Amino acid sequence: MHLGESMRECEYSQISTRSSTPMETPYKKRTPKRKKWEAFPGRNKFYCDGRIMMAKQTGVFYLTLVLILVTCGLFFTFDCPFLAQELTPIIPVLGGALFLFVLGTLLRTSFSDPGVLPRATPDEAADLERQIDVANGTTGYRPPPRTKEVVINGQTVKLKYCFTCKIFRPPRASHCSLCDNCVERFDHHCPWVGNCVGRRNYRFFYMFILSLSFLTIFIFAFVITHIILSSYRKGFLTALKESPASVLEVVVCFFSVWSIVGLSGFHTYLISSNQTTNEDIKGSWSSKRGKDNYNPYSSGNIFTNCCMALCGPLPPSLIDRRGFIEADAPQMAPPTNGITMYGATHSQQSHMAAATPLLQQQSSEPVIITSSPENGTSLPARASLTLGGPCTSLPLGQPTPPTSTPSLSCHEAADMLPIHGHTLNHTHPLQEQAALHHYLTPEEVPSPPGMLHCGSPLGHSHTVQASFYNPASQDSLHEDSVRGLVKLSSV
Amino acid sequence: MATEFHNLQELRHSASLANKVFIQRDYSEGTTCRFQTKFPSELESRIELTLFEETVKTLNNFYAEAEKIGGQSYLEGCLACATAYLIFLCMETRYEKVLKKIAKYIQEQNEKIYAPRGLLITDPIERGMRVIEISIYEDRGSSGSSSGSSSVSGSTAR
């Protein structure tokens, strides 16, 4: 999907730059800057320009909302007038406060970020894989080992590697398959609130079910009181006929009480022992697993555990939903990739396939790839093989922007030399090297760490670092890889 | 070389990214935010051990302060609960205040210590608090030899 989009944008910029306008990201002017939530890789829904974050399936959440609103609405309309008159007006006030608290905590639980861990940047993922390769002693494409062991407070904990997010999950984090995100201190995915329950919204969730249990019991008790008081005067059946809503409320509350109160009790137990639902279900810290098995996160004291869970500091969201997608950090293409490709062109396709998922996780900014064939070499053929993807030849105009990196140059074969001249506005050393290497294949990786940019706002320079691939000219390739300018596989 | 990088903008202008080092999290004390103080081998030739350790330890202290559970955090938590968390519309949480301090500290460290050595620290919050990313830049003028050595040594390690 984003490849198609990038193809469109690649072609778009091709047309605009031929009109010799200065390279001021021509495509950038047409497309507004996108916010990070628009390119979020998980299966979440965002509302209000990224302020609200929910799971994909929200049907049950609306059911919860309807049940609460309808039941409370009926209570305030039909039962409260009688109760305020007969008993005390404090009842509706208390009921109202409780209702507002329940609604507030429900919305807070449903709309906030549960503690989603952002996925690894390509550099991080590559670095992890490199470390694992070093540990394994091979440079193959074997899947990385799945666990890493850590000793926490005397207890050995296994950290699992998440293949989707390309990170070793912190302790107590888990990957939610419904939302396709790793969530810190993952408790469970609750369809009733339409979101995961994790580190950042667990206290709201707990407050919600606790206050909802009180509200349910409150409504149940006072509706029964209303019916009993009415039936003293008018008889039981008349009382029921006069307020049929009360019957509905009693039924709803009766069935809710068992589940909600039960859930509150269960979570009270979890909080006091500092466990997550996940851990409890798996029996991670149960003494049945072993005599020395204990919970390393618990402080041992119920009160302290409760305070930690409910009154501890609230960490900020790690996924910066409303920030703009900016490609401001340099993307480093590790030398190993270049060397691998250099030596084994037949493995290029597999390498591209392997690396493509990394790129695909990024934002949908265009991947701009240009190849400049070397004079008289077989590069054009190689370039087409290399670039295989939608953006094959995309010249970005002769004058490279002053803000772009000196290492970039997107140009056609014809423009090669003049472009070198232009590129060298501020890097004279590059000129000699550019003359040596007659081709540069810049590639823009559409992700924040994708661009080496010289202090100007992102979207301006849209060529990242020069990377190239020319197996025909092995010396140049080697030299460039040695200089750290190595091609990242194309999309 | 140090004179050429007297500010970060110049660093980006005239240098090319050679390598990135990732300082991983240290989970030995639980889920609180701490980073490993192990000195990565790629930085051995670039910066002194003491400076690096001091940076990481200061960052660890900042994060410990942010996540500290004590009187002030309880007060903040209870007050927030009592106001139905609406108070956060007006007020920053303690964690956010400390994050701002951290950002300032990192920028200061970059300007004074790391940029003159051709290094750049990325704030961990931009990497989901998973890693401290240190970018190693090579001066283009001397890139032939210096980056060659680092890349070659890196590749031989594989």
mmCIF file of C-alpha atoms in Angstrom, chain A residues 247-419:
data_model
loop_
_atom_site.group_PDB
_atom_site.id
_atom_site.type_symbol
_atom_site.label_atom_id
_atom_site.label_comp_id
_atom_site.label_asym_id
_atom_site.label_seq_id
_atom_site.Cartn_x
_atom_site.Cartn_y
_atom_site.Cartn_z
ATOM 1 C CA VAL A 247 -37.360 -4.095 36.460
ATOM 2 C CA LEU A 248 -34.947 -3.679 33.602
ATOM 3 C CA GLU A 249 -32.422 -2.025 35.863
ATOM 4 C CA VAL A 250 -32.640 -4.793 38.407
ATOM 5 C CA VAL A 251 -32.083 -7.427 35.780
ATOM 6 C CA VAL A 252 -29.078 -5.667 34.269
ATOM 7 C CA CYS A 253 -27.552 -4.951 37.648
ATOM 8 C CA PHE A 254 -28.124 -8.428 38.943
ATOM 9 C CA PHE A 255 -26.190 -10.014 36.105
ATOM 10 C CA SER A 256 -23.502 -7.352 36.111
ATOM 11 C CA VAL A 257 -22.837 -7.495 39.807
ATOM 12 C CA TRP A 258 -21.471 -11.001 39.769
ATOM 13 C CA SER A 259 -19.045 -10.436 36.941
ATOM 14 C CA ILE A 260 -17.973 -6.890 37.819
ATOM 15 C CA VAL A 261 -17.573 -7.451 41.517
ATOM 16 C CA GLY A 262 -15.774 -10.687 40.817
ATOM 17 C CA LEU A 263 -13.427 -8.946 38.424
ATOM 18 C CA SER A 264 -12.744 -6.165 40.931
ATOM 19 C CA GLY A 265 -11.893 -8.690 43.555
ATOM 20 C CA PHE A 266 -9.586 -10.521 41.178
ATOM 21 C CA HIS A 267 -7.756 -7.359 40.206
ATOM 22 C CA THR A 268 -7.487 -6.274 43.823
ATOM 23 C CA TYR A 269 -5.692 -9.532 44.451
ATOM 24 C CA LEU A 270 -3.448 -8.977 41.428
ATOM 25 C CA ILE A 271 -2.560 -5.475 42.516
ATOM 26 C CA SER A 272 -1.777 -6.502 46.056
ATOM 27 C CA SER A 273 0.573 -9.212 44.824
ATOM 28 C CA ASN A 274 1.920 -7.060 41.973
ATOM 29 C CA GLN A 275 1.118 -9.484 39.197
ATOM 30 C CA THR A 276 -0.440 -9.030 35.811
ATOM 31 C CA THR A 277 -3.366 -11.089 34.542
ATOM 32 C CA ASN A 278 -0.966 -12.563 32.029
ATOM 33 C CA GLU A 279 1.433 -13.745 34.728
ATOM 34 C CA ASP A 280 -1.317 -15.051 36.918
ATOM 35 C CA ILE A 281 -2.874 -17.096 34.157
ATOM 36 C CA LYS A 282 0.475 -18.549 33.180
ATOM 37 C CA GLY A 283 1.394 -19.130 36.782
ATOM 38 C CA SER A 284 4.742 -17.440 36.251
ATOM 39 C CA TRP A 285 5.343 -16.730 39.913
ATOM 40 C CA SER A 286 3.372 -19.534 41.387
ATOM 41 C CA SER A 287 5.114 -21.643 43.986
ATOM 42 C CA LYS A 288 3.889 -24.694 42.120
ATOM 43 C CA ARG A 289 6.588 -24.084 39.532
ATOM 44 C CA GLY A 290 9.367 -24.449 41.946
ATOM 45 C CA LYS A 291 10.262 -23.864 45.532
ATOM 46 C CA ASP A 292 12.414 -20.874 44.759
ATOM 47 C CA ASN A 293 9.902 -19.286 42.445
ATOM 48 C CA TYR A 294 8.774 -15.925 43.669
ATOM 49 C CA ASN A 295 7.650 -12.649 42.172
ATOM 50 C CA PRO A 296 10.690 -10.415 41.777
ATOM 51 C CA TYR A 297 8.618 -7.300 41.233
ATOM 52 C CA SER A 298 6.596 -7.501 44.393
ATOM 53 C CA SER A 299 7.776 -5.460 47.329
ATOM 54 C CA GLY A 300 6.390 -8.057 49.721
ATOM 55 C CA ASN A 301 3.988 -5.636 51.352
ATOM 56 C CA ILE A 302 0.372 -5.447 50.168
ATOM 57 C CA PHE A 303 0.021 -1.790 50.937
ATOM 58 C CA THR A 304 3.196 -0.849 49.091
ATOM 59 C CA ASN A 305 2.149 -2.900 46.091
ATOM 60 C CA CYS A 306 -1.215 -1.164 45.953
ATOM 61 C CA CYS A 307 0.360 2.249 46.274
ATOM 62 C CA MET A 308 2.839 1.455 43.548
ATOM 63 C CA ALA A 309 0.175 0.330 41.138
ATOM 64 C CA LEU A 310 -2.328 3.062 41.789
ATOM 65 C CA CYS A 311 -0.357 6.059 42.942
ATOM 66 C CA GLY A 312 2.953 5.498 41.246
ATOM 67 C CA PRO A 313 4.242 7.877 38.592
ATOM 68 C CA LEU A 314 2.434 7.812 35.281
ATOM 69 C CA PRO A 315 4.948 7.310 32.486
ATOM 70 C CA PRO A 316 4.442 9.289 29.290
ATOM 71 C CA SER A 317 3.417 7.742 26.019
ATOM 72 C CA LEU A 318 6.375 6.405 24.070
ATOM 73 C CA ILE A 319 4.791 6.620 20.680
ATOM 74 C CA ASP A 320 4.382 10.387 20.206
ATOM 75 C CA ARG A 321 1.204 10.091 18.217
ATOM 76 C CA ARG A 322 0.772 13.697 17.270
ATOM 77 C CA GLY A 323 4.306 14.497 16.249
ATOM 78 C CA PHE A 324 5.056 14.998 12.614
ATOM 79 C CA ILE A 325 6.767 12.335 10.627
ATOM 80 C CA GLU A 326 10.222 13.680 10.175
ATOM 81 C CA ALA A 327 13.169 12.057 8.545
ATOM 82 C CA ASP A 328 15.780 13.918 10.468
ATOM 83 C CA ALA A 329 18.230 11.366 11.687
ATOM 84 C CA PRO A 330 20.815 9.718 9.562
ATOM 85 C CA GLN A 331 20.102 6.266 8.379
ATOM 86 C CA MET A 332 23.137 4.135 8.677
ATOM 87 C CA ALA A 333 23.406 1.289 6.249
ATOM 88 C CA PRO A 334 25.662 -1.210 7.944
ATOM 89 C CA PRO A 335 28.705 -2.236 6.015
ATOM 90 C CA THR A 336 27.836 -5.898 6.355
ATOM 91 C CA ASN A 337 24.883 -5.491 4.073
ATOM 92 C CA GLY A 338 27.001 -3.978 1.401
ATOM 93 C CA ILE A 339 29.637 -6.572 1.701
ATOM 94 C CA THR A 340 27.095 -9.304 1.624
ATOM 95 C CA MET A 341 25.515 -7.906 -1.454
ATOM 96 C CA TYR A 342 28.854 -7.220 -2.966
ATOM 97 C CA GLY A 343 29.959 -10.754 -2.698
ATOM 98 C CA ALA A 344 26.779 -12.535 -3.508
ATOM 99 C CA THR A 345 24.562 -11.004 -6.040
ATOM 100 C CA HIS A 346 22.438 -14.083 -6.112
ATOM 101 C CA SER A 347 21.528 -13.497 -2.539
ATOM 102 C CA GLN A 348 20.549 -9.967 -3.285
ATOM 103 C CA GLN A 349 16.927 -10.818 -3.783
ATOM 104 C CA SER A 350 16.729 -12.661 -0.520
ATOM 105 C CA HIS A 351 18.503 -9.831 1.179
ATOM 106 C CA MET A 352 16.107 -7.356 -0.259
ATOM 107 C CA ALA A 353 13.256 -9.521 0.826
ATOM 108 C CA ALA A 354 14.708 -9.786 4.280
ATOM 109 C CA ALA A 355 15.326 -6.113 4.617
ATOM 110 C CA THR A 356 12.115 -5.000 3.007
ATOM 111 C CA PRO A 357 9.948 -5.732 6.033
ATOM 112 C CA LEU A 358 12.078 -3.282 7.949
ATOM 113 C CA LEU A 359 11.442 -0.628 5.401
ATOM 114 C CA GLN A 360 7.814 -1.456 5.147
ATOM 115 C CA GLN A 361 7.374 -0.800 8.786
ATOM 116 C CA GLN A 362 8.325 2.761 8.274
ATOM 117 C CA SER A 363 6.162 5.657 7.398
ATOM 118 C CA SER A 364 4.859 5.914 3.938
ATOM 119 C CA GLU A 365 7.195 8.598 2.777
ATOM 120 C CA PRO A 366 8.466 7.773 -0.609
ATOM 121 C CA VAL A 367 11.489 5.696 -1.193
ATOM 122 C CA ILE A 368 13.396 7.468 -3.844
ATOM 123 C CA ILE A 369 15.967 5.465 -5.596
ATOM 124 C CA THR A 370 18.056 6.622 -8.415
ATOM 125 C CA SER A 371 20.767 4.849 -10.153
ATOM 126 C CA SER A 372 23.350 6.556 -12.224
ATOM 127 C CA PRO A 373 24.966 4.197 -14.600
ATOM 128 C CA GLU A 374 28.647 4.353 -14.817
ATOM 129 C CA ASN A 375 30.146 5.102 -18.128
ATOM 130 C CA GLY A 376 30.365 2.032 -20.205
ATOM 131 C CA THR A 377 29.729 -0.408 -17.423
ATOM 132 C CA SER A 378 26.961 -2.809 -16.977
ATOM 133 C CA LEU A 379 25.456 -0.744 -14.255
ATOM 134 C CA PRO A 380 22.199 0.065 -15.971
ATOM 135 C CA ALA A 381 21.354 -3.566 -16.112
ATOM 136 C CA ARG A 382 22.459 -4.030 -12.579
ATOM 137 C CA ALA A 383 20.598 -0.970 -11.488
ATOM 138 C CA SER A 384 17.368 -2.281 -12.803
ATOM 139 C CA LEU A 385 17.935 -5.499 -10.971
ATOM 140 C CA THR A 386 18.836 -3.628 -7.864
ATOM 141 C CA LEU A 387 15.975 -1.302 -7.977
ATOM 142 C CA GLY A 388 13.389 -3.754 -9.014
ATOM 143 C CA GLY A 389 10.790 -1.819 -7.119
ATOM 144 C CA PRO A 390 8.460 0.860 -8.241
ATOM 145 C CA CYS A 391 10.865 3.751 -8.133
ATOM 146 C CA THR A 392 13.492 2.870 -10.597
ATOM 147 C CA SER A 393 14.937 5.982 -11.991
ATOM 148 C CA LEU A 394 14.061 9.097 -10.222
ATOM 149 C CA PRO A 395 16.197 12.059 -10.869
ATOM 150 C CA LEU A 396 15.712 14.763 -8.403
ATOM 151 C CA GLY A 397 17.111 17.483 -10.480
ATOM 152 C CA GLN A 398 20.520 18.785 -10.973
ATOM 153 C CA PRO A 399 21.075 21.132 -8.140
ATOM 154 C CA THR A 400 21.026 19.270 -4.924
ATOM 155 C CA PRO A 401 19.630 21.303 -2.108
ATOM 156 C CA PRO A 402 22.112 23.009 0.089
ATOM 157 C CA THR A 403 20.558 21.400 3.051
ATOM 158 C CA SER A 404 20.902 17.896 1.804
ATOM 159 C CA THR A 405 23.780 15.765 2.581
ATOM 160 C CA PRO A 406 26.774 16.022 0.463
ATOM 161 C CA SER A 407 26.719 12.332 -0.053
ATOM 162 C CA LEU A 408 23.495 12.326 -1.903
ATOM 163 C CA SER A 409 22.900 12.802 -5.466
ATOM 164 C CA CYS A 410 19.937 11.738 -7.384
ATOM 165 C CA HIS A 411 20.566 12.155 -10.983
ATOM 166 C CA GLU A 412 20.272 10.632 -14.347
ATOM 167 C CA ALA A 413 23.266 9.422 -16.214
ATOM 168 C CA ALA A 414 23.327 12.483 -18.333
ATOM 169 C CA ASP A 415 23.413 14.768 -15.371
ATOM 170 C CA MET A 416 26.027 12.892 -13.539
ATOM 171 C CA LEU A 417 28.984 15.142 -13.710
ATOM 172 C CA PRO A 418 27.207 18.444 -13.321
ATOM 173 C CA ILE A 419 25.474 17.062 -10.358
#
